[in-house]
Tab-separated table of C-alpha atoms and ligand atoms in Angstrom:
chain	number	residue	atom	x	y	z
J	749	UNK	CA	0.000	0.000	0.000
J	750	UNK	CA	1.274	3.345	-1.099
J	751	UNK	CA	1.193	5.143	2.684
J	752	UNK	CA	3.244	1.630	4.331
J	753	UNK	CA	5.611	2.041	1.650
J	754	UNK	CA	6.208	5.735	2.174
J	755	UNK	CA	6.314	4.852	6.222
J	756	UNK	CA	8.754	2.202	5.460
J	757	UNK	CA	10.768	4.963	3.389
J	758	UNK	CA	10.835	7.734	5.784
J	759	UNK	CA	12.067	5.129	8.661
J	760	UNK	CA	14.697	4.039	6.854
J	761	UNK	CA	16.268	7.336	5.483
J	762	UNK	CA	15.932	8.104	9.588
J	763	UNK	CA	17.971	5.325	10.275
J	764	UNK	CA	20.396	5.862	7.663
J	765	UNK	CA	20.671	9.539	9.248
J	766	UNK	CA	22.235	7.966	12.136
J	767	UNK	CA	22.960	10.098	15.210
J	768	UNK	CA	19.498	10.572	16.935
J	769	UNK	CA	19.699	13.032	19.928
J	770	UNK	CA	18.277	10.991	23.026
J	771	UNK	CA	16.300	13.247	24.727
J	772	UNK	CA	14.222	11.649	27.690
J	773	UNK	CA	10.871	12.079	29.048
J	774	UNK	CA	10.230	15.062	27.103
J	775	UNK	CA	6.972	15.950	26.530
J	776	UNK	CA	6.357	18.326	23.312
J	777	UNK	CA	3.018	20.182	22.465
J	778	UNK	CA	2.867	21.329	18.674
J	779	UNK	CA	0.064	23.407	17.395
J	780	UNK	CA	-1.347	22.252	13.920
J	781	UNK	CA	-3.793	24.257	12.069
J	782	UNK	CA	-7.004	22.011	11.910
J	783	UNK	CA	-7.232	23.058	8.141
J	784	UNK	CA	-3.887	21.503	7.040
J	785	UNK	CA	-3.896	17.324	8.021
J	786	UNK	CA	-3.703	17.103	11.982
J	787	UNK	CA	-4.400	13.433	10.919
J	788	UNK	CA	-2.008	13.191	9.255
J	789	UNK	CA	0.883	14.766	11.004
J	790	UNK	CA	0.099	12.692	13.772
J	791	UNK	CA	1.411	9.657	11.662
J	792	UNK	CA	4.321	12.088	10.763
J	793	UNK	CA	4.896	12.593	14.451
J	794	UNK	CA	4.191	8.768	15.482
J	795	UNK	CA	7.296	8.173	13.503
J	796	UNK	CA	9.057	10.467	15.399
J	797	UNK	CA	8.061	8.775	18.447
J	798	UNK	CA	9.300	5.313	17.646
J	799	UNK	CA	12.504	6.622	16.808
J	800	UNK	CA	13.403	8.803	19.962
J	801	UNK	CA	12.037	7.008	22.953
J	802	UNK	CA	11.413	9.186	26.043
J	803	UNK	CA	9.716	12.050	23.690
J	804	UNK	CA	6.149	12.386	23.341
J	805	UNK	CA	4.624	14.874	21.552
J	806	UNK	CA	0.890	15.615	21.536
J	807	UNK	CA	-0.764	18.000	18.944
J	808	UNK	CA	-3.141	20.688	19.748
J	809	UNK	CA	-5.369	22.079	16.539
J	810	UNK	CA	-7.562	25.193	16.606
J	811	UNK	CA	-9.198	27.649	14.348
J	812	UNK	CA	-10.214	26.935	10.894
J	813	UNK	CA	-8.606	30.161	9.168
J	814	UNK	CA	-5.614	31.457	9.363
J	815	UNK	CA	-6.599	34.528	11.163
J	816	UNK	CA	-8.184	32.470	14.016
J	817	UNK	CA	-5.050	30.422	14.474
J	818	UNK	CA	-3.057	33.695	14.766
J	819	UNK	CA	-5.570	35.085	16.972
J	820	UNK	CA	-5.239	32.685	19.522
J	821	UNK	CA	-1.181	32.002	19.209
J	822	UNK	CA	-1.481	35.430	19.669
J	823	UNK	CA	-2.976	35.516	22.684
J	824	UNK	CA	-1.009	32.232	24.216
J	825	UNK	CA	2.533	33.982	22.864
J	826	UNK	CA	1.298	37.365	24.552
J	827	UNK	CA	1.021	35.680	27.978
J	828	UNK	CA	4.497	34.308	27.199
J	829	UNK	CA	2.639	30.474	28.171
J	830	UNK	CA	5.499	27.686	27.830
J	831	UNK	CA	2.296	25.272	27.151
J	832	UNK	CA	3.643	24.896	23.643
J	833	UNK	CA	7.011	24.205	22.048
J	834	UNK	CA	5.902	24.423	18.565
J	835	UNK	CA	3.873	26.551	16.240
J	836	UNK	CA	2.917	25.993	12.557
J	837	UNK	CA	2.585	29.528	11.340
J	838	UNK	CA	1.367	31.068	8.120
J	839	UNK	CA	4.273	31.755	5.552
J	840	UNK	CA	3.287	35.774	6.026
J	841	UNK	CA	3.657	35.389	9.982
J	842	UNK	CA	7.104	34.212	10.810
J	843	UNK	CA	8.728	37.502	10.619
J	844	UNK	CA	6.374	39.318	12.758
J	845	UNK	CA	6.363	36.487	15.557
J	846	UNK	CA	10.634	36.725	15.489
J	847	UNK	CA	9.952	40.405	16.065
J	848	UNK	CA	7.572	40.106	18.668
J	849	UNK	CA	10.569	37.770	20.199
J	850	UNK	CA	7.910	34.611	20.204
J	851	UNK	CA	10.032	32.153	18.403
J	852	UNK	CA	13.299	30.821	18.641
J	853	UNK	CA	16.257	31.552	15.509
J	854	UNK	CA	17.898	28.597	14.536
J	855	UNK	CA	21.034	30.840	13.426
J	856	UNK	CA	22.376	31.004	9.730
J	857	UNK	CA	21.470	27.777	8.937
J	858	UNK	CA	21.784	26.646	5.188
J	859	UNK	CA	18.284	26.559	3.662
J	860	UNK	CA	19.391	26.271	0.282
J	861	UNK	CA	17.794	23.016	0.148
J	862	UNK	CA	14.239	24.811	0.198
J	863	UNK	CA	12.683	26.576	-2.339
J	864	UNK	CA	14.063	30.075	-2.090
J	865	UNK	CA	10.466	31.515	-1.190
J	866	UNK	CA	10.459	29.811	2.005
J	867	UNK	CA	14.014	30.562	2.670
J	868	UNK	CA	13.731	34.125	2.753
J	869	UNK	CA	10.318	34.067	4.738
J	870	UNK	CA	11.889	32.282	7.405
J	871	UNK	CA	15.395	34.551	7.259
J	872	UNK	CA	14.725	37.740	8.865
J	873	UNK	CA	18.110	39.901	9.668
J	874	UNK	CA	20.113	36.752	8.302
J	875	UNK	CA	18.862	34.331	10.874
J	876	UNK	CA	16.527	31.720	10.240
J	877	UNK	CA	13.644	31.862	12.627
J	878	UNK	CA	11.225	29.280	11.345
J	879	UNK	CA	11.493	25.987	9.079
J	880	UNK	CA	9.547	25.363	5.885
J	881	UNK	CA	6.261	23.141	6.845
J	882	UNK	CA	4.388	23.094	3.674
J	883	UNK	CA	4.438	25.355	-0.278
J	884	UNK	CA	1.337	26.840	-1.326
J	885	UNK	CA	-0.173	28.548	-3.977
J	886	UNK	CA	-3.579	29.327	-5.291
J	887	UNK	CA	-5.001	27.201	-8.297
J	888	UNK	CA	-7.890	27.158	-10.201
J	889	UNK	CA	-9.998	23.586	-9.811
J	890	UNK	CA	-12.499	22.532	-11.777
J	891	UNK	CA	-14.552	19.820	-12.977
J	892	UNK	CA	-12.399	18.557	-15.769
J	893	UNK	CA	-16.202	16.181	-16.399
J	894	UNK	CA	-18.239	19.159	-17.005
J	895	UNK	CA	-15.762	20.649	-19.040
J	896	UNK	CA	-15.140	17.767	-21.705
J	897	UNK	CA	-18.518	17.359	-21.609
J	898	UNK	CA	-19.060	21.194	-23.224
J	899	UNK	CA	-16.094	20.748	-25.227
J	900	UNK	CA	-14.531	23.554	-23.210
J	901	UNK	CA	-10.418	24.381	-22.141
J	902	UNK	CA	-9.802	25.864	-18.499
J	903	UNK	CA	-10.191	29.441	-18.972
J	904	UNK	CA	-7.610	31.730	-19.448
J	905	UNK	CA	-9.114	34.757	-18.138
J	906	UNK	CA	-11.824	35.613	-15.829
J	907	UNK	CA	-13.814	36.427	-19.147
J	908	UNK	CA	-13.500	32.919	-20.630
J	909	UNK	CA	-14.687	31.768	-16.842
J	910	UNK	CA	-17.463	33.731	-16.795
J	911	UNK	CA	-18.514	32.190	-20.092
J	912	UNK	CA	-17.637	28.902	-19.487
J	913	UNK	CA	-19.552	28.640	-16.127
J	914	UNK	CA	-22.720	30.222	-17.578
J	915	UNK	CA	-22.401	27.873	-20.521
J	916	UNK	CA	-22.230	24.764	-18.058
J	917	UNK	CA	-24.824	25.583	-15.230
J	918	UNK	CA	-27.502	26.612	-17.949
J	919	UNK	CA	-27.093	23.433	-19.632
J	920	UNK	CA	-26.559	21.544	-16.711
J	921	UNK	CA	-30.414	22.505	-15.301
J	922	UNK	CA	-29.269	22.175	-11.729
J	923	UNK	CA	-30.284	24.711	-9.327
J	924	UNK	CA	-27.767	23.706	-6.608
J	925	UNK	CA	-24.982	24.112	-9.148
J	926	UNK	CA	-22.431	27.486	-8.353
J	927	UNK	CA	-20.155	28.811	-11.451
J	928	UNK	CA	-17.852	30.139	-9.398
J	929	UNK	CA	-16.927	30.003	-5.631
J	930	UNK	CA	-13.861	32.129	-4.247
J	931	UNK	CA	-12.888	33.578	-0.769
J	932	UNK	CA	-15.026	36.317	-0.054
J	933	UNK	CA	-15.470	36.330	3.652
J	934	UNK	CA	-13.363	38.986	5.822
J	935	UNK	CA	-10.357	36.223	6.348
J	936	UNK	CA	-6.656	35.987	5.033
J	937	UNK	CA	-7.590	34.598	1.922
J	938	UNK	CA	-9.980	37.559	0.888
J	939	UNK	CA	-6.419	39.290	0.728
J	940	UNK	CA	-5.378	37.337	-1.929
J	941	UNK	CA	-8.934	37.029	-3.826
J	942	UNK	CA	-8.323	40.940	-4.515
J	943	UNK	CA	-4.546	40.637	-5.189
J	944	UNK	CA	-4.936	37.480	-8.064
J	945	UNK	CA	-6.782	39.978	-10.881
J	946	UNK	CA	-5.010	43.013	-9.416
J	947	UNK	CA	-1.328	41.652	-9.826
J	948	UNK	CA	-2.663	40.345	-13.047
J	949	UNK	CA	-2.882	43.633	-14.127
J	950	UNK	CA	1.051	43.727	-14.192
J	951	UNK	CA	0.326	46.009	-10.768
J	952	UNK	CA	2.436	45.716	-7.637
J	953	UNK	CA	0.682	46.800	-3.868
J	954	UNK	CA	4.364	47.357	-2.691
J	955	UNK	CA	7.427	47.961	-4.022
J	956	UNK	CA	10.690	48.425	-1.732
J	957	UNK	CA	8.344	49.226	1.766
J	958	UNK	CA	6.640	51.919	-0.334
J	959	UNK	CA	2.996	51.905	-1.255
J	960	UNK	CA	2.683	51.717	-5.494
J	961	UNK	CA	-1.047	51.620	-5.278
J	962	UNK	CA	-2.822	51.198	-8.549
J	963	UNK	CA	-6.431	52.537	-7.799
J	964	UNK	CA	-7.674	51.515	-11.886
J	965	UNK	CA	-6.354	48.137	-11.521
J	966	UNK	CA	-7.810	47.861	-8.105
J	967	UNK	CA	-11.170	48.989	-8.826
J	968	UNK	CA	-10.971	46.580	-11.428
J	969	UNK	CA	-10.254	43.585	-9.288
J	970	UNK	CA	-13.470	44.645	-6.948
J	971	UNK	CA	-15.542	45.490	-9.953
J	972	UNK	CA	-14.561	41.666	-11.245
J	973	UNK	CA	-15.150	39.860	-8.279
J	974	UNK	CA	-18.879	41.910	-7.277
J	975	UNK	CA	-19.639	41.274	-11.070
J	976	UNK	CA	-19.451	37.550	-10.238
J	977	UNK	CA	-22.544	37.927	-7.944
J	978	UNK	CA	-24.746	40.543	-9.915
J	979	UNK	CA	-24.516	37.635	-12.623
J	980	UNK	CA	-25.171	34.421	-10.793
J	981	UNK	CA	-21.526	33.033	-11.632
J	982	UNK	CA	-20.578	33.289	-7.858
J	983	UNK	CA	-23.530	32.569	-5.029
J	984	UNK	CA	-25.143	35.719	-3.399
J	985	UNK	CA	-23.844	35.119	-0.228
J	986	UNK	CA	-20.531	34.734	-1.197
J	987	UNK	CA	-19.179	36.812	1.073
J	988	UNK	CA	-20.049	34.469	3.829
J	989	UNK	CA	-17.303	31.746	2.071
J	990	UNK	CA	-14.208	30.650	3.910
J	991	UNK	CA	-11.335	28.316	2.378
J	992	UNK	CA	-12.720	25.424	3.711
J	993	UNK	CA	-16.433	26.018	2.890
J	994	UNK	CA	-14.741	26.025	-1.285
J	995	UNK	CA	-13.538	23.040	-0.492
J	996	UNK	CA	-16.259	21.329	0.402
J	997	UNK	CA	-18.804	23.020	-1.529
J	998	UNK	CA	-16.611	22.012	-4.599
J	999	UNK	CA	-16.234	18.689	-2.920
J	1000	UNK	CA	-20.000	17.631	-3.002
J	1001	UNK	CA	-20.499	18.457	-6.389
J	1002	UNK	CA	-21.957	21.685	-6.372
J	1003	UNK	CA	-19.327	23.701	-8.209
J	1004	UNK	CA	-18.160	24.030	-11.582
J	1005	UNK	CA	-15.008	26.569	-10.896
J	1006	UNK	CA	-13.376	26.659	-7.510
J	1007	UNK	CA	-10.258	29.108	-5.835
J	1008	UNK	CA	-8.812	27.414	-3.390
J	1009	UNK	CA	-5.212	25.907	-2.141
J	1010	UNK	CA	-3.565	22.341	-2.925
J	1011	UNK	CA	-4.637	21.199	0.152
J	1012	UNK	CA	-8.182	20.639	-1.353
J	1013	UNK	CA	-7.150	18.251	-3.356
J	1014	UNK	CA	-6.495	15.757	-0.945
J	1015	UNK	CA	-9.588	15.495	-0.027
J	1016	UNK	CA	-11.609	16.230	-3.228
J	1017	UNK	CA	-10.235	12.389	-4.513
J	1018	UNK	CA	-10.699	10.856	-0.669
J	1019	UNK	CA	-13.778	8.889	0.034
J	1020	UNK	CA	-16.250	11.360	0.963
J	1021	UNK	CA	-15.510	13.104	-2.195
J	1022	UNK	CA	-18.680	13.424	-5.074
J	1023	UNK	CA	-16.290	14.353	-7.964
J	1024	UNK	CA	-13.170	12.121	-7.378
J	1025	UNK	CA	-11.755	11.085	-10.652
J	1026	UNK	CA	-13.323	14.483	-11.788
J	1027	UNK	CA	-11.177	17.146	-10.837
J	1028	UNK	CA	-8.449	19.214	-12.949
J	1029	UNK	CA	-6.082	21.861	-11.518
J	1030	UNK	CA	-4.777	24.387	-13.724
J	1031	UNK	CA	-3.321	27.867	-12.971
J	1032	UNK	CA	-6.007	30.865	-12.365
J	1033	UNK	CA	-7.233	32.870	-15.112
J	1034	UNK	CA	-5.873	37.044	-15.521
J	1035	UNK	CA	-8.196	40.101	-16.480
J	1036	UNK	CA	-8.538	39.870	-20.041
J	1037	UNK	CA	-4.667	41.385	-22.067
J	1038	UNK	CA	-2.998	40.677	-18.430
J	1039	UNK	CA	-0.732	37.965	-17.018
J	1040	UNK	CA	-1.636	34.772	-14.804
J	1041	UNK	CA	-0.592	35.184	-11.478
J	1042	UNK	CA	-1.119	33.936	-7.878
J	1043	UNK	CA	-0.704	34.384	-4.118
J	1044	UNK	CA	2.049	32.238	-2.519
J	1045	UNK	CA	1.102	30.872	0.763
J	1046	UNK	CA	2.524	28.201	2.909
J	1047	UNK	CA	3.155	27.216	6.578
J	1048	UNK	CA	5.956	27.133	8.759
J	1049	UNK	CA	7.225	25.336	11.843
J	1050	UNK	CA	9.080	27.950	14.659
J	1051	UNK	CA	9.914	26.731	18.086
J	1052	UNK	CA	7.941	29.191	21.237
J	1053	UNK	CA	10.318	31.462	22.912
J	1054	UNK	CA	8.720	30.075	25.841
J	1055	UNK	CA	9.807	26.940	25.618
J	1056	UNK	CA	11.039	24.766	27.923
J	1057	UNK	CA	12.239	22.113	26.068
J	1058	UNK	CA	14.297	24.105	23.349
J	1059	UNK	CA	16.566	21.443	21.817
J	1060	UNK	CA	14.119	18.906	21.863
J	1061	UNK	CA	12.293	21.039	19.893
J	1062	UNK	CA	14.333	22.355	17.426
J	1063	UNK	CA	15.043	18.969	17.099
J	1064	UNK	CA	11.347	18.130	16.206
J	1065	UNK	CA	10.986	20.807	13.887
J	1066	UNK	CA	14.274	19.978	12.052
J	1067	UNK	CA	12.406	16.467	11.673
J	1068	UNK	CA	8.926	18.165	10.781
J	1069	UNK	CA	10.694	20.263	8.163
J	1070	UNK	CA	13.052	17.319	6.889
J	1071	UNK	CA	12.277	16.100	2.788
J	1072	UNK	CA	10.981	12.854	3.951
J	1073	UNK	CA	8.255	14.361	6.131
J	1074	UNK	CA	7.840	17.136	2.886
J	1075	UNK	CA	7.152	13.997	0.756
J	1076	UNK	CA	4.749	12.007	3.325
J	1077	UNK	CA	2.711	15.154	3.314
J	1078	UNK	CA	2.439	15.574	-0.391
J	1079	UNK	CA	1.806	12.394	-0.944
J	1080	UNK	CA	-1.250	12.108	1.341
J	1081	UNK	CA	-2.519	15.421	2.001
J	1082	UNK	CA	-1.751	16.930	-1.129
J	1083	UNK	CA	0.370	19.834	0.798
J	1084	UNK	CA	2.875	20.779	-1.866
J	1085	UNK	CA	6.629	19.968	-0.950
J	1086	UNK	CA	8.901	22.737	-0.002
J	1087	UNK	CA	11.933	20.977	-1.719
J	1088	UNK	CA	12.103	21.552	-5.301
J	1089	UNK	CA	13.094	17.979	-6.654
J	1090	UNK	CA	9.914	16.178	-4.693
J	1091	UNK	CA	7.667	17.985	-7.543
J	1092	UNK	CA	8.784	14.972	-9.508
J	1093	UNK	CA	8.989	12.120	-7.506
J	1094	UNK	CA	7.186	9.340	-8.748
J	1095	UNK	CA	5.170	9.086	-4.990
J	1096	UNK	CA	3.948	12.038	-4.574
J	1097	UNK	CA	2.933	12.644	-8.464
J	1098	UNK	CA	1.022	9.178	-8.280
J	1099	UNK	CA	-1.590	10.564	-5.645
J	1100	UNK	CA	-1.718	14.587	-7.320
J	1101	UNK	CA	-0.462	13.839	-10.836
J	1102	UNK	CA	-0.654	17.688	-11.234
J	1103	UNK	CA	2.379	18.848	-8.588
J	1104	UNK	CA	4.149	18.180	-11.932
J	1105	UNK	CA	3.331	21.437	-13.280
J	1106	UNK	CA	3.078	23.116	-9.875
J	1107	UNK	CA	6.379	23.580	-8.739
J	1108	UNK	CA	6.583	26.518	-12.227
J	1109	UNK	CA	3.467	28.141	-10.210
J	1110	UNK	CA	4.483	28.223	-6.624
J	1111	UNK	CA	8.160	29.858	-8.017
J	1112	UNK	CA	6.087	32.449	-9.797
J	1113	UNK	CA	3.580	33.359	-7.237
J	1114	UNK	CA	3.502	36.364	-5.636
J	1115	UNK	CA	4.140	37.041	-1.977
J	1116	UNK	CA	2.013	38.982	0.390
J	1117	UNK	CA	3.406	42.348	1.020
J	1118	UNK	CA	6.232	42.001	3.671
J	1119	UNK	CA	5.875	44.417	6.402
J	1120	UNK	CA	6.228	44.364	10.321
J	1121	UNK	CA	2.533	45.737	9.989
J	1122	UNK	CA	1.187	43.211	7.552
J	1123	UNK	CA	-1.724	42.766	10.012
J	1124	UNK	CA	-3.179	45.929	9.487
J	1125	UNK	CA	-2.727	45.936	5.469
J	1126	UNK	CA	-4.409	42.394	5.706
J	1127	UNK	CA	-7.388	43.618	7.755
J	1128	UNK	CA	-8.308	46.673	5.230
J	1129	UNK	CA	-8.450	44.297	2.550
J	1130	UNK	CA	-9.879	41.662	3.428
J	1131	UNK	CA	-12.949	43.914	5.233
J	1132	UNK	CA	-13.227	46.003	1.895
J	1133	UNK	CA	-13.629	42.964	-0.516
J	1134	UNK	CA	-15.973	41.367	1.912
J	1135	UNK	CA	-17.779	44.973	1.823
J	1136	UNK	CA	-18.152	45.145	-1.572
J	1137	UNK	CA	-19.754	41.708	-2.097
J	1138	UNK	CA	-21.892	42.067	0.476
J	1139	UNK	CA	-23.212	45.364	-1.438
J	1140	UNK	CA	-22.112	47.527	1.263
J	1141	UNK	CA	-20.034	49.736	-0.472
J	1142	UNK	CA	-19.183	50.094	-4.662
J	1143	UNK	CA	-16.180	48.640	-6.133
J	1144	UNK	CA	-14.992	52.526	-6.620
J	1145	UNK	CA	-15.822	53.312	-3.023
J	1146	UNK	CA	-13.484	50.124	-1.619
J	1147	UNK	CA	-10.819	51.375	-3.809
J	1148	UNK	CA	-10.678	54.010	-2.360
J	1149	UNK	CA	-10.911	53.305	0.911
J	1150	UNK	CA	-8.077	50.578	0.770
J	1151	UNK	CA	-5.519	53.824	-0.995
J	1152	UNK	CA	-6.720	55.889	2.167
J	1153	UNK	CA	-6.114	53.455	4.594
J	1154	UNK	CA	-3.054	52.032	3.440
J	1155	UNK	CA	-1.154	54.953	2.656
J	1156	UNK	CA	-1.783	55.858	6.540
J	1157	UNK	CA	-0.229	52.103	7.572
J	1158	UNK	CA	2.299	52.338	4.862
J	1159	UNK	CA	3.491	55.827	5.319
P	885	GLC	C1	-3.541	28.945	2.835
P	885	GLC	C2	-2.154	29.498	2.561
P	885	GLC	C3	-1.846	30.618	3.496
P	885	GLC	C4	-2.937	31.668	3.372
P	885	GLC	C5	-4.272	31.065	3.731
P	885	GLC	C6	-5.369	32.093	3.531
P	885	GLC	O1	-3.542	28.237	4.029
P	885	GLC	O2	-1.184	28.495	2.659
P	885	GLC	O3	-0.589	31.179	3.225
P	885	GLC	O4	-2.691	32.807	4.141
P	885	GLC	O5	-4.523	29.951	2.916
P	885	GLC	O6	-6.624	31.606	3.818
């Protein structure tokens, strides 16, 4: 069976490594986001276990969206609690916990053997204060049935979508059937709903610290995305939609076109799934004369501050972060590897056949803009998309706004 033989894999190349650090009676708390495989780095961490008796390491999940996992490290780092040792944190996060002083560095350590997005993320002032977890990127799923069955290629642009889905849920005579569904709630990923057809309007938000707003493109990207719910391609209450309700909206059949992370996929060929077998990936679409482009996310392991067990730790994390556990996770959760050469390996491409052509996307997406006050850029754009679809405010008007307020956080 594919998972024994990966198990059987990643024990050997630990024995093979040789020199395990004996730490005893250690117990280790790591916090996993519930979104991203608990399940599954359990088995990760059961490994662990059987190889360094003594340690015992229990995990503790919470929050389904990024911003509720940060909200409550937040508060546990705050209180400088030793209750956990270590933290997966979102790819746009590590720099502002080092600077808080809530992780641990692990020194100039060579990360050369990571993609170089996740090397700099983790590097802030030439230390490395968090290891490489998981790559991410946006993508564009769809039902590759409904499409051959129209005779139609994944869209190019968001015009082509448009098209496409109207084509396909008119002919399909299915009430419960969505065109669209995207990230419209007020969470992280609304931040990158309005930066995919923004940036693909060749448009930077930031540009060395300073603010190089674009408020034509920008009005644009709102315009797009409220456009999607005036027509009936997206749901009306779209601005209600998290990540995981995408995922499992897509999941039971009930949507042609879907934004959402690798992570989905996983799951969208497991058991529960209605459209396993069904699915294609392909990159997202651009405004119509632009380029395709993407967010980059990803997650990262750091080691609490407040630690008491620091070595035993960093030792965990080195584990967490090592290729082997990179390739378990690809090959059964469908989180994409953070070391470049596991995009081909013959494992991981047998369970998501389409990391072939990822690992071209994920070096071309865009990052976040990196600032110590990334929270407050995050917050005004993620409220003002979720304004506009909710018909709160125009397109124009949240354009606006998001210039005003950011040039006041980005002075
Ligand atoms: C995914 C990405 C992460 C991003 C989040 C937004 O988990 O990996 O970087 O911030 O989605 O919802």
């Amino acid at each position: 069976m594919k998972y024994t033989a990966i198990m059987v894999a990643m024990a050997a190349s630990t024995m093979l490594g040789g020199t395990l650090p004996a730490f005893a009676d250690t117990n280790l708390k790591v916090y996993v986001s519930s979104q991203h495989q608990p399940q599954l780095w359990r088995k990760a961490l059961d490994q662990y276990e059987a190889k360094h008796p003594g340690v015992k390491v229990t995990i503790e999940t919470g929050g389904n969206t990024s911003e509720a996992q940060a909200q409550y490290l937040n508060t546990v780092m705050s209180a400088k609690d030793p209750s956990l040792d270590v933290l997966i944190l979102d790819v746009i996060r590590p720099a502002q916990f080092a600077a808080a002083g809530w992780t641990s560095s692990f020194g100039a350590k060579d990360m050369s053997a990571y993609l170089p997005a996740y090397a700099e993320a983790n590097t802030v002032g030439g230390k490395v204060v968090a290891l490489p977890a998981f790559a991410d990127s946006m993508f564009l799923y769809y039902r590759k049935d409904l499409l051959d069955k129209y005779g139609i290629q994944p869209p190019k642009t968001w015009d082509e979508l448009k098209a496409a889905a109207k084509k396909i849920t008119e002919g399909e005579h299915n009430p419960d059937l969505q065109g669209l569904s995207f990230q419209g709630k007020a969470i992280e990923g609304a931040v990158c709903t309005f930066l995919l057809p923004y940036w693909s309007q060749g448009k930077n938000l930031v540009e060395n610290g300073k603010l190089t707003y674009d408020m034509t493109a920008a009005t644009k990207s709102l315009e797009l995305w409220k456009s999607f719910v005036d027509d009936g391609t997206a749901k009306k209450n779209i601005a209600e939609v998290a990540t995981d309700d995408t995922r499992k909206e897509f999941q039971a059949g009930n949507v042609v076109f879907a934004v959402n992370w690798s992570y989905a996929w996983a799951q969208s060929q497991g058991k529960d799934s209605a459209v396993a077998g069904k699915v294609g990936v392909a990159r997202l679409p651009a405004m119509t004369g632009g380029t395709q482009a993407t967010c980059l996310g990803g997650w990262e392991w750091g080691v609490s501050a407040y630690s008491t067990h620091q070595d035993e730790a960093k030792a965990l994390v080195e584990y967490l972060s090592s290729k082997d556990v990179s390739k378990f996770m690809a090959a059964n959760g469908s989180l994409l590897p953070t070391y470049p050469d596991l995009y081909k390996d013959a494992d991981v491409l047998k369970s998501a056949p389409w990391f072939a052509n990822a690992l071209d996307v994920v070096q071309t997406a865009k990052p976040r803009p990196v600032t110590p006050r990334y929270n407050e850029v995050s917050e005004v754009i993620r409220t003002t998309v979720n304004g506009v679809l909710a018909g709160v405010m125009t397109p124009k008007d949240g354009a606006a706004q998001i210039e005003a307020r950011l040039k006041r956080i980005l002075r």
